[in-house]
Short mmCIF file of C-alpha atoms and ligand atoms in Angstrom, two decimals:
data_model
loop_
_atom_site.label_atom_id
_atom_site.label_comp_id
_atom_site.label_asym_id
_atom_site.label_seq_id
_atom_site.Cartn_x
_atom_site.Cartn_y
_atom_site.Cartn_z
CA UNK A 1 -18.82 -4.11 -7.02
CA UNK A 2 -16.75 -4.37 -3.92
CA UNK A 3 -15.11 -1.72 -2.85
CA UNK A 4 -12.24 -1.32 0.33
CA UNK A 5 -14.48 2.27 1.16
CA UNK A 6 -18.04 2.89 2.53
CA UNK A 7 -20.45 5.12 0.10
CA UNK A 8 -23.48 7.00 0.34
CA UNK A 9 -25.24 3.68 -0.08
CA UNK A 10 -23.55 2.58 3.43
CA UNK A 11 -25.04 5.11 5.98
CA UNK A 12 -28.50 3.52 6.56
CA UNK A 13 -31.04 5.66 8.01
CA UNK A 14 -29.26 9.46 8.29
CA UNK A 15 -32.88 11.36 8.69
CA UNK A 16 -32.33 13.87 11.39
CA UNK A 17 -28.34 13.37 11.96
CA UNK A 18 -25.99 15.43 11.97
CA UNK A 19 -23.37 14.95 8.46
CA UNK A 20 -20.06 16.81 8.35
CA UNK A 21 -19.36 16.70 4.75
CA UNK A 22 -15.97 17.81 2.86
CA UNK A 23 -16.22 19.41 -0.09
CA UNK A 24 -13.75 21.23 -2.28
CA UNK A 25 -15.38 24.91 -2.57
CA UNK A 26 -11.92 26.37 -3.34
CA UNK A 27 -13.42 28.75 -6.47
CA UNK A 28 -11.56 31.24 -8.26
CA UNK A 29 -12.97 34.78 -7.60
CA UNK A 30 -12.86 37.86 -9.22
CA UNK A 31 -14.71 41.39 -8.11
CA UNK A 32 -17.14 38.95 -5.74
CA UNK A 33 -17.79 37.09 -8.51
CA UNK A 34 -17.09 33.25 -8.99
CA UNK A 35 -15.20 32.95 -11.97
CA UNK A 36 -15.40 29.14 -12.40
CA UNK A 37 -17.73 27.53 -10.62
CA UNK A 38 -17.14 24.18 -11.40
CA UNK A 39 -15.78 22.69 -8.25
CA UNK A 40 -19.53 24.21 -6.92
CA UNK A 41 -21.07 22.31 -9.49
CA UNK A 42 -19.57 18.98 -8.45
CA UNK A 43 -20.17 19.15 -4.96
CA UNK A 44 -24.21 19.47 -5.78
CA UNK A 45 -25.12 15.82 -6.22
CA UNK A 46 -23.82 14.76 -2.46
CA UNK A 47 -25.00 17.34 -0.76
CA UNK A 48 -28.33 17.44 -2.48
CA UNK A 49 -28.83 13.25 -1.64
CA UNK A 50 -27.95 13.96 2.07
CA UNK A 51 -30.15 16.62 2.43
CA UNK A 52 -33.18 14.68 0.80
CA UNK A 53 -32.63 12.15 2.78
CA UNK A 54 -33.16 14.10 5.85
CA UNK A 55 -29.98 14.77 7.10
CA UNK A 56 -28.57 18.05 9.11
CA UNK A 57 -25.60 18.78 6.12
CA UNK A 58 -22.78 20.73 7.44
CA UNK A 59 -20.05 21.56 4.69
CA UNK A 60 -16.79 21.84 5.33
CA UNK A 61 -14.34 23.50 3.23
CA UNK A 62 -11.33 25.51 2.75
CA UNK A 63 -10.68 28.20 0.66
CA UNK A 64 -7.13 30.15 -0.11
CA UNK A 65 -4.52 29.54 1.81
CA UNK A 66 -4.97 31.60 5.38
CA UNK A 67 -2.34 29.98 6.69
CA UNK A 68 -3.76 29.34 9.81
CA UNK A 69 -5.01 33.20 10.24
CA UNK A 70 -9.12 34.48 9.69
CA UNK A 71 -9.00 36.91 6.70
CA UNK A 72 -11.47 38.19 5.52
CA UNK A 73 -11.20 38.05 2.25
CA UNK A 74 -10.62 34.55 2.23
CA UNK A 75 -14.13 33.86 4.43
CA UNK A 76 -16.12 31.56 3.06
CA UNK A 77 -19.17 33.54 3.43
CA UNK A 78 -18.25 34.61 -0.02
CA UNK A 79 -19.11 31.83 -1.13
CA UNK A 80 -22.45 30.81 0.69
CA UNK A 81 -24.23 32.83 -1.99
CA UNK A 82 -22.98 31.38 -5.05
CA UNK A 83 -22.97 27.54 -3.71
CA UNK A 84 -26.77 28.12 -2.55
CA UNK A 85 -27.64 29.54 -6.13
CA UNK A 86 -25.62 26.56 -8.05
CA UNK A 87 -27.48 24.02 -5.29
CA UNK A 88 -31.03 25.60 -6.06
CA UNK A 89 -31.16 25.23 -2.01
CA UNK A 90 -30.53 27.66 0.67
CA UNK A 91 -27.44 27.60 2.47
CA UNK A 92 -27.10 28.72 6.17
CA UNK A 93 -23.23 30.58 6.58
CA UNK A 94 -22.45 29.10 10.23
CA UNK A 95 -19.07 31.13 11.43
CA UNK A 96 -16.94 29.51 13.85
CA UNK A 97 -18.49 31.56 16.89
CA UNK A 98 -21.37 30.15 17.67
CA UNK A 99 -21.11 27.06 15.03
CA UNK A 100 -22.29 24.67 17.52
CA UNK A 101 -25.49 26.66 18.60
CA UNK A 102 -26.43 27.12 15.31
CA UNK A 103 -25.91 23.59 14.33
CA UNK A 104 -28.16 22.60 17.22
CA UNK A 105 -31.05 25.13 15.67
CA UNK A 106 -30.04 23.32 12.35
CA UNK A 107 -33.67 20.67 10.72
CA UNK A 108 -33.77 17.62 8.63
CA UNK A 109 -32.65 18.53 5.31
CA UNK A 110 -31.38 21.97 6.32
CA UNK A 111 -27.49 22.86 4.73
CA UNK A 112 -24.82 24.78 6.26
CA UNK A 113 -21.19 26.04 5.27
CA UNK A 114 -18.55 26.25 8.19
CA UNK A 115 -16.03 28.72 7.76
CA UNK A 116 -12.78 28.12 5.61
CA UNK A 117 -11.21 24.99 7.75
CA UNK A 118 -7.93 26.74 7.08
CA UNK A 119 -8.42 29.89 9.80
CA UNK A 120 -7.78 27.00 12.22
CA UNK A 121 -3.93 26.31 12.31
CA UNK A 122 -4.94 23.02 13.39
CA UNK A 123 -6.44 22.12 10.29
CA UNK A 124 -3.04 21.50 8.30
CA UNK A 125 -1.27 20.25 11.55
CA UNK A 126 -3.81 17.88 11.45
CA UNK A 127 -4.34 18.82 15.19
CA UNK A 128 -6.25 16.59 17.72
CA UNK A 129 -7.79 19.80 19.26
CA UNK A 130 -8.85 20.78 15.73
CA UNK A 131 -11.02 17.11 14.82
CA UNK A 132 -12.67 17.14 18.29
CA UNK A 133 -13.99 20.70 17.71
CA UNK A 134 -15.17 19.55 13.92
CA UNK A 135 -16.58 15.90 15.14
CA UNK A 136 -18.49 17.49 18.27
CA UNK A 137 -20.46 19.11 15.17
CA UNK A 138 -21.43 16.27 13.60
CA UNK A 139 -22.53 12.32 14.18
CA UNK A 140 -21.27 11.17 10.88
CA UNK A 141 -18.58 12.02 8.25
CA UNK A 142 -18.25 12.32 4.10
CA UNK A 143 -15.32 13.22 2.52
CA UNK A 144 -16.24 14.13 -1.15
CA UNK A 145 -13.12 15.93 -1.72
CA UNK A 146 -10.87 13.74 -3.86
CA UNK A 147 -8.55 17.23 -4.92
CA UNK A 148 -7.79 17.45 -1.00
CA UNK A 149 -7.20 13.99 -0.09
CA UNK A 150 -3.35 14.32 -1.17
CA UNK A 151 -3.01 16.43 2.15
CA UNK A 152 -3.13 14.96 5.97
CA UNK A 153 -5.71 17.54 7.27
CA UNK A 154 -8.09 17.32 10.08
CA UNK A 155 -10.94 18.26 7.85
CA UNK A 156 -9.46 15.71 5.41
CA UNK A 157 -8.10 12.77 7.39
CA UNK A 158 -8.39 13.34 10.80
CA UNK A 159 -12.13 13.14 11.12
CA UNK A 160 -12.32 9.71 9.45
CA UNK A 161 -10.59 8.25 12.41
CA UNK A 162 -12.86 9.81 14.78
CA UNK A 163 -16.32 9.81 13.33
CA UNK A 164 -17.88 6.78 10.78
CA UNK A 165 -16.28 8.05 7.56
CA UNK A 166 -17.72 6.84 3.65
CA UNK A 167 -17.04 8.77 0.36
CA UNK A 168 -19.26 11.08 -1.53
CA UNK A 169 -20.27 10.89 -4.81
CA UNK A 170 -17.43 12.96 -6.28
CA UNK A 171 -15.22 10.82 -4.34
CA UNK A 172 -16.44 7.67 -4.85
CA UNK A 173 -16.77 8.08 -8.82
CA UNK A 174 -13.01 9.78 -8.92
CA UNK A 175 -11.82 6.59 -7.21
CA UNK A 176 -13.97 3.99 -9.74
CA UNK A 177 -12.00 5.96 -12.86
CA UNK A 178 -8.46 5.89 -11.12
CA UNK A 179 -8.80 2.03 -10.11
CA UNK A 180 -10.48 1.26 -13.76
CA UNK A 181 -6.88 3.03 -14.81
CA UNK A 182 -4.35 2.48 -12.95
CA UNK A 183 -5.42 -0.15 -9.78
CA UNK A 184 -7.65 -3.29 -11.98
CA UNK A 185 -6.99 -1.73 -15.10
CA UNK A 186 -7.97 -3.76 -18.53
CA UNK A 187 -4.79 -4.61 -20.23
CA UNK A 188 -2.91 -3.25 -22.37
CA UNK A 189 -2.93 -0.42 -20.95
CA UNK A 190 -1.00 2.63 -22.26
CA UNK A 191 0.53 6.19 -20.50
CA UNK A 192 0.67 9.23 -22.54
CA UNK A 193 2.75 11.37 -20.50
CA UNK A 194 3.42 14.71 -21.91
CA UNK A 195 4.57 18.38 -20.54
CA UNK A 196 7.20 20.42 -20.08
CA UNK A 197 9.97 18.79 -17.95
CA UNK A 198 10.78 14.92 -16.76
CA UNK A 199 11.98 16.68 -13.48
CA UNK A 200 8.55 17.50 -12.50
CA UNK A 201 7.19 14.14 -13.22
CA UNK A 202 10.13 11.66 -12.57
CA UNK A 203 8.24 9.63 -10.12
CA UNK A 204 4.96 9.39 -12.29
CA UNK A 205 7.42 7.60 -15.02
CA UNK A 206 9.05 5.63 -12.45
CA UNK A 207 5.92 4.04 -10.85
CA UNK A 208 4.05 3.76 -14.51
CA UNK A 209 6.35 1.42 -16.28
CA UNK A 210 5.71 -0.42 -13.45
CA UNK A 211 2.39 -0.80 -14.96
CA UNK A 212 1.64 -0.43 -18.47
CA UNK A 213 2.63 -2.16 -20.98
CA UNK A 214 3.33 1.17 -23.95
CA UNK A 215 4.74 4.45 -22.46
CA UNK A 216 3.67 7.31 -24.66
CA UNK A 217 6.51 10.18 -23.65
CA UNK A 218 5.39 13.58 -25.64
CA UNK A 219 6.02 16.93 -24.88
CA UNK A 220 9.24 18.34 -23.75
CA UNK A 221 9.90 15.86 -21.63
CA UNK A 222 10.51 13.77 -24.71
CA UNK A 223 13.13 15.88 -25.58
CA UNK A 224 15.19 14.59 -22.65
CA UNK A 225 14.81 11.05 -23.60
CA UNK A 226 15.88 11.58 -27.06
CA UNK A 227 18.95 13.23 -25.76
CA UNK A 228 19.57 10.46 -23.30
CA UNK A 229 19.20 8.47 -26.78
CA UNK A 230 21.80 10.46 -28.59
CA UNK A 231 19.60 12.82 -30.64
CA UNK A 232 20.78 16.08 -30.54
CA UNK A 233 17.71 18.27 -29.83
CA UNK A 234 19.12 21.57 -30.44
CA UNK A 235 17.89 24.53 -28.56
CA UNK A 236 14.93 22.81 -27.34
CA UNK A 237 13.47 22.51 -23.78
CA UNK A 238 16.05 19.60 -22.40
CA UNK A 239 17.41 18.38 -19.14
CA UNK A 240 20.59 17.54 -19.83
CA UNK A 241 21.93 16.81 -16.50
CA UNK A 242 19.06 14.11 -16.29
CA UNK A 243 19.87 12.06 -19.29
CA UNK A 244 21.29 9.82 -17.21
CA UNK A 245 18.39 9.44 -15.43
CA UNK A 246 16.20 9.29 -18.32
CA UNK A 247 18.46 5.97 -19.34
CA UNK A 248 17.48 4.47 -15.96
CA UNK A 249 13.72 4.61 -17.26
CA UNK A 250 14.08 3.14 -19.83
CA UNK A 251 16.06 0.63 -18.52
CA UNK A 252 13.46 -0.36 -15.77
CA UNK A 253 10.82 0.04 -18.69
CA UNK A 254 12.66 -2.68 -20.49
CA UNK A 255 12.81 -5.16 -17.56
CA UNK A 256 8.88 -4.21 -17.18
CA UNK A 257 8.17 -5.24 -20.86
CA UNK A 258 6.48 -1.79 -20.99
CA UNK A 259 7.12 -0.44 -24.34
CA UNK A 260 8.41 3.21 -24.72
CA UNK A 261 7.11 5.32 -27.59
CA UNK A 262 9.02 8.57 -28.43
CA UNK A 263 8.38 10.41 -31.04
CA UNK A 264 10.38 10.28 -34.50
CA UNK A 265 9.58 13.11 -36.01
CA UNK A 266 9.09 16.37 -34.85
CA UNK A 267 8.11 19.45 -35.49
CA UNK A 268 10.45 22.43 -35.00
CA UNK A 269 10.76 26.20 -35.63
CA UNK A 270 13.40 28.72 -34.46
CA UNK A 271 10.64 31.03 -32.74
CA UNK A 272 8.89 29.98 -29.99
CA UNK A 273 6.04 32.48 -31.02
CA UNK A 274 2.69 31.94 -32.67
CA UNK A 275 2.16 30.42 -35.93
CA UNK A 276 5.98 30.81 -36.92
CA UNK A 277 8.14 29.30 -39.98
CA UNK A 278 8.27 25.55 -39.06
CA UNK A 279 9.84 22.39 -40.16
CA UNK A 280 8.71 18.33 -39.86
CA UNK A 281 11.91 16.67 -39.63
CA UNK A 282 13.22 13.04 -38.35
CA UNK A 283 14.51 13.69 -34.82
CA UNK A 284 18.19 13.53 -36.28
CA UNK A 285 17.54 16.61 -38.26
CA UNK A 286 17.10 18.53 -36.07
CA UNK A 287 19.25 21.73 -36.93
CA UNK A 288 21.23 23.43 -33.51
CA UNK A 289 19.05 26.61 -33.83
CA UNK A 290 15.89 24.81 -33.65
CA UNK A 291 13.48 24.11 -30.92
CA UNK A 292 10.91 20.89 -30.89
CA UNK A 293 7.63 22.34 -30.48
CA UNK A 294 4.88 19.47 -31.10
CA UNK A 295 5.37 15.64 -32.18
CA UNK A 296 5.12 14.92 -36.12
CA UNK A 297 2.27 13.71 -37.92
CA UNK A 298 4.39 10.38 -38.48
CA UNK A 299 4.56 9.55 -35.24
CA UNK A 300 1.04 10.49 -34.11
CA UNK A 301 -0.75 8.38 -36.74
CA UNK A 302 1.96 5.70 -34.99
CA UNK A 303 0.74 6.35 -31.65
CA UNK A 304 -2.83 6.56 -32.96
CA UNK A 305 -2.24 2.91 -34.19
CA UNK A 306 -1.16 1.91 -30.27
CA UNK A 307 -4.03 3.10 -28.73
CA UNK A 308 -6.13 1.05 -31.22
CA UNK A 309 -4.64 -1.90 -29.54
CA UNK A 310 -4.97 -0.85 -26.08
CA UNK A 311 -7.98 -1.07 -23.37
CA UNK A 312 -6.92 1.51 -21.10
CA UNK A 313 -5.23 5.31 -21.71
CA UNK A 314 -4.02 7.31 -18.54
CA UNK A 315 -2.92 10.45 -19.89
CA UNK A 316 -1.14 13.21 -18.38
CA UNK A 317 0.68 16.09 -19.47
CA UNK A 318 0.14 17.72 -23.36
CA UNK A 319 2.23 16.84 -26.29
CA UNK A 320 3.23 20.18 -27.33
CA UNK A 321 3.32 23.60 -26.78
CA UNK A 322 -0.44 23.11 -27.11
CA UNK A 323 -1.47 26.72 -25.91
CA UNK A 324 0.83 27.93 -28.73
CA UNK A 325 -0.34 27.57 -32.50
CA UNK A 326 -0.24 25.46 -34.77
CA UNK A 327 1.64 23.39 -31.68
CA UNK A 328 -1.78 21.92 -30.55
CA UNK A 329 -1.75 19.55 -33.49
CA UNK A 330 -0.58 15.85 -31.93
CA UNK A 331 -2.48 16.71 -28.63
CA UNK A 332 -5.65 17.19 -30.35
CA UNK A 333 -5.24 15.00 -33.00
CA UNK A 334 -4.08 11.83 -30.21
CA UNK A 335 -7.50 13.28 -28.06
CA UNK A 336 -9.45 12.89 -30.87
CA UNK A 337 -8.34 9.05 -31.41
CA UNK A 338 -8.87 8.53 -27.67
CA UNK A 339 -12.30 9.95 -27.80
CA UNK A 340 -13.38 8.22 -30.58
CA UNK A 341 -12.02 4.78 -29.53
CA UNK A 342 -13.76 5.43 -26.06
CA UNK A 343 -16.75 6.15 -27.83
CA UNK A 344 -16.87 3.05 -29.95
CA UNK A 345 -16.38 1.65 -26.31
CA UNK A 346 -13.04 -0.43 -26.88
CA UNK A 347 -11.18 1.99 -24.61
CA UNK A 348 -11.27 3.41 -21.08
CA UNK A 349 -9.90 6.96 -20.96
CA UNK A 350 -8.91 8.52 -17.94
CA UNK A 351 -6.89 12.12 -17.86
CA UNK A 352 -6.01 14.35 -15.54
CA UNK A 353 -3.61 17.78 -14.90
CA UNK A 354 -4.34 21.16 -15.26
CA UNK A 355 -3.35 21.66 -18.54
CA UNK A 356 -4.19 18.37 -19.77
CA UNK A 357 -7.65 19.26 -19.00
CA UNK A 358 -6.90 22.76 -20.66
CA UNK A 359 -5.76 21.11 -23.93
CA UNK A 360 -8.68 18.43 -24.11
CA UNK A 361 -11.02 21.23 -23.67
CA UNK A 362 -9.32 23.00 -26.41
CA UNK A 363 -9.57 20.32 -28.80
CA UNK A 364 -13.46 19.63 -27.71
CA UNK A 365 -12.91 16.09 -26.50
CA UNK A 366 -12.88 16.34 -22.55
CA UNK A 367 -17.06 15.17 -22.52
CA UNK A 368 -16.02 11.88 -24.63
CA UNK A 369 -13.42 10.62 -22.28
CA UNK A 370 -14.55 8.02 -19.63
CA UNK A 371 -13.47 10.01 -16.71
CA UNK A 372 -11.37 13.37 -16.76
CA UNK A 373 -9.84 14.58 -13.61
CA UNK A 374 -9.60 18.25 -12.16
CA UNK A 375 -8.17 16.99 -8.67
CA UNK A 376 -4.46 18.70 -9.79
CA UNK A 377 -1.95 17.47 -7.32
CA UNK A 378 -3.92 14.70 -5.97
CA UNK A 379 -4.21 13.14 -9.41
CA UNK A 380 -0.71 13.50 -9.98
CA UNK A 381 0.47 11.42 -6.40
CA UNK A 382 -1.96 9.04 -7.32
CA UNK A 383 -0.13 8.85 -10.99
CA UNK A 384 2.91 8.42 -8.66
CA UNK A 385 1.78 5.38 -6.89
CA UNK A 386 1.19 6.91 -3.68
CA UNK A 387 -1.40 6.34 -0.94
CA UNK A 388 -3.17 9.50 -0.83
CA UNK A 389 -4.13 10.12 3.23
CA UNK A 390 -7.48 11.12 2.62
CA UNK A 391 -8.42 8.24 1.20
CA UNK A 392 -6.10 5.64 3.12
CA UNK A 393 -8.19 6.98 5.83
CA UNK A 394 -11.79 5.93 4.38
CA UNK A 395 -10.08 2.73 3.12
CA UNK A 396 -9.62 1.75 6.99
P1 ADP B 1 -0.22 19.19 -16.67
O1 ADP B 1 -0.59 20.53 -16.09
O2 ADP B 1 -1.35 18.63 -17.50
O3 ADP B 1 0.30 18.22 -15.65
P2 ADP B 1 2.40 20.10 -17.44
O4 ADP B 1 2.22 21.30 -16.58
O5 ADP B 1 3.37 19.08 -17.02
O6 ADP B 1 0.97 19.43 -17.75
O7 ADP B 1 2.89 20.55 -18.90
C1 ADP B 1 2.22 21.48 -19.70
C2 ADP B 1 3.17 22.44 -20.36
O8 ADP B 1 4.16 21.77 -21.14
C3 ADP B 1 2.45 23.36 -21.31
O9 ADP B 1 2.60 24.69 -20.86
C4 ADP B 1 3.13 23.13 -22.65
O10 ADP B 1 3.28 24.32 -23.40
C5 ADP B 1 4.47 22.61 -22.25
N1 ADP B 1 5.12 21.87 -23.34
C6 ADP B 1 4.68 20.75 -23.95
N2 ADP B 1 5.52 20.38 -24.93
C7 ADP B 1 6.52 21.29 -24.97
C8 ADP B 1 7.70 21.45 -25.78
N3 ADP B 1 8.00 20.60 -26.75
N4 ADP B 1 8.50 22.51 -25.51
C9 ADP B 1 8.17 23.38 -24.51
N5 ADP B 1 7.09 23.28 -23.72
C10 ADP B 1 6.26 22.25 -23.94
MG1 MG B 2 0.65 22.24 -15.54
#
């Protein structure tokens, strides 16, 4: 496979040289303790290869949000401990004074952690000052931090113009998924898009009837198209004042040949509380004192049928209340079609958001998708079309 970005496989001989490589270590803590350590998990396999194959490693990370300011509690020597234990490795904390002389007492195969790139207020500014103190650490560069490459940063950017730059295994597996979805895609390809509110995800829509060929809107932000449709939706999560824009969608969608999917029936209830008194009804039943909670069973075994004919799912954003009982129903039941079809191995599945991943979780499925994203805001700028910097830059 050719690819427009250099790999692991690309550096040659590395035994004894000094690699600068960006991970994302940004954990969730709680009383010292890493509450998730998933994003530790993930960064394992990269670091691991470059230090068997003799390299100096030198992570670079950031963690919280400093703004420019050391703090303490936001050090990453916090996390030096818990990385080393999920690495099986040891792991060296180098702090900023005295980085370079310890770097310089650093072996093949040793690992080190630099401290959070974000006490620098040159890291977000991207600052020239700020990637000539990081390269003069290191000969070569590896960004393995897909979740960070939506932002311009020197640890994220910047040193790929200064120092030879290729992408880490993370990275370099995140961007086979995305371009198997969205960039060379088999067709057809269909969108579930799902969630609260089209204003948070006008420009995903926008750029992805651009590109598929069925549009699967779920979630409240269905309930803005069927308005824009005429469907009075009651006292459901709507944006009225963006019907109009909702019309332009579909419009474009139209001139796209992308087929939109809403749903037809619905399931409502008057409380939005667990496990209340609820109704199926056809969307133009809806009674004024009702709220759409969760796409009907009609419609689901409808959009089952759709992904049956597709190749490709990109799916972002839940199709109900999902955290809410029994509200979960179409997600899981639509995650469980996608699962099995990817098992069966006539679809490629690729999801991403944070409670996307949350809701495929909940309904057991997230292992039997092709590729599932934790990346956040980077997956959803890449869902938007855009060129994310951190990667433009190992692209060059
Ligand atoms: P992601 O984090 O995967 O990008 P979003 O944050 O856009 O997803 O949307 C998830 C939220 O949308 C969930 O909290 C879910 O409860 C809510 N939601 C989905 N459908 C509805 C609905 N019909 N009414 C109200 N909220 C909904
Ligand atoms: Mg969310």
């Amino acid at each position: 496979m050719t690819r427009a970005f250099k790999t692991l496989d690309d550096m040659g001989d590395i035994a004894g040289k000094r690699v600068l490589v960006r991970e994302d270590l940004n954990v969730p803590m709680a009383d010292g303790a890493v509450t998730d350590d998933t994003r530790l998990r993930a960064a394992v396999q990269t670091v691991a290869e470059l230090a068997d194959r003799g390299a100096i490693v030198i992570v670079l990370a950031h963690f919280g949000r400093p703004k420019g300011m050391r703090n303490p509690a936001m050090s990453l020597s916090l996390v030096t401990r818990p990385f080393s234990q999920v690495l099986g490795r040891q792991v060296a904390f180098l702090d900023d004074e005295g980085a370079g002389n310890a770097v310089a007492m650093m072996r093949p195969g040793d690992i080190g952690l630099l401290e959070n790139t974000r006490f620098d207020p040159g890291e977000e500014k991207n600052a020239p000052e700020t990637v000539d103190r990081l390269a003069s650490l290191g000969d070569l560069y590896v960004n393995d931090a897909f979740s960070a490459a939506h932002r311009a940063h020197a640890s994220t950017e910047g040193l790929a113009h200064r120092l030879p730059a290729f992408a880490g295994r993370q990275m370099e597996a995140e961007l086979d998924a995305l371009d198997k979805a969205l960039g060379n895609p088999e067709h057809p390809v269909a969108a579930v898009v799902g969630g609260a509110k089209v204003s948070s995800k006008l420009d995903v829509l926008r750029h992805l009837v651009e590109k598929v060929d069925h549009l699967i809107i779920g979630g409240g932000m269905a309930n803005t198209f069927l308005a824009a449709r005429g469907v009075d939706v009651g006292k459901s999560l709507c944006e009225h004042e963006l019907t109009g824009i909702a019309e332009e969608i579909l419009d474009a969608a139209d001139k796209a040949n992308c087929t939109v999917h809403l749903p037809y029936d619905v399931v409502v209830a008057k409380e939005f509380r667990a496990n209340p008194p609820v109704r199926t009804v056809n969307v133009h039943e809806v009674a004024p004192d009702e709220m759409i909670l969760d796409v009907g069973p009609a419609a689901t075994e409808a959009l089952a049928d759709v992904l049956k004919t597709c190749r490709t799912l990109v799916w972002n954003g839940p199709m109900g209340a999902f955290e809410t009982p029994p509200f979960d129903t179409a997600t899981v039941a639509l995650a469980k079609t996608a699962a099995a079809l990817t098992k069966e191995g006539s679809l490629v599945s690729v999801a991403g958001g944070g409670d996307t991943v949350a809701a495929l979780n909940q309904a057991g499925v997230a292992d039997d998708f092709s590729f599932v994203s934790t990346a956040g805001g980077a997956f959803l700028e890449w869902m938007e079309g855009k060129a994310l910097p951190g990667v433009a830059a190992l692209q060059q």
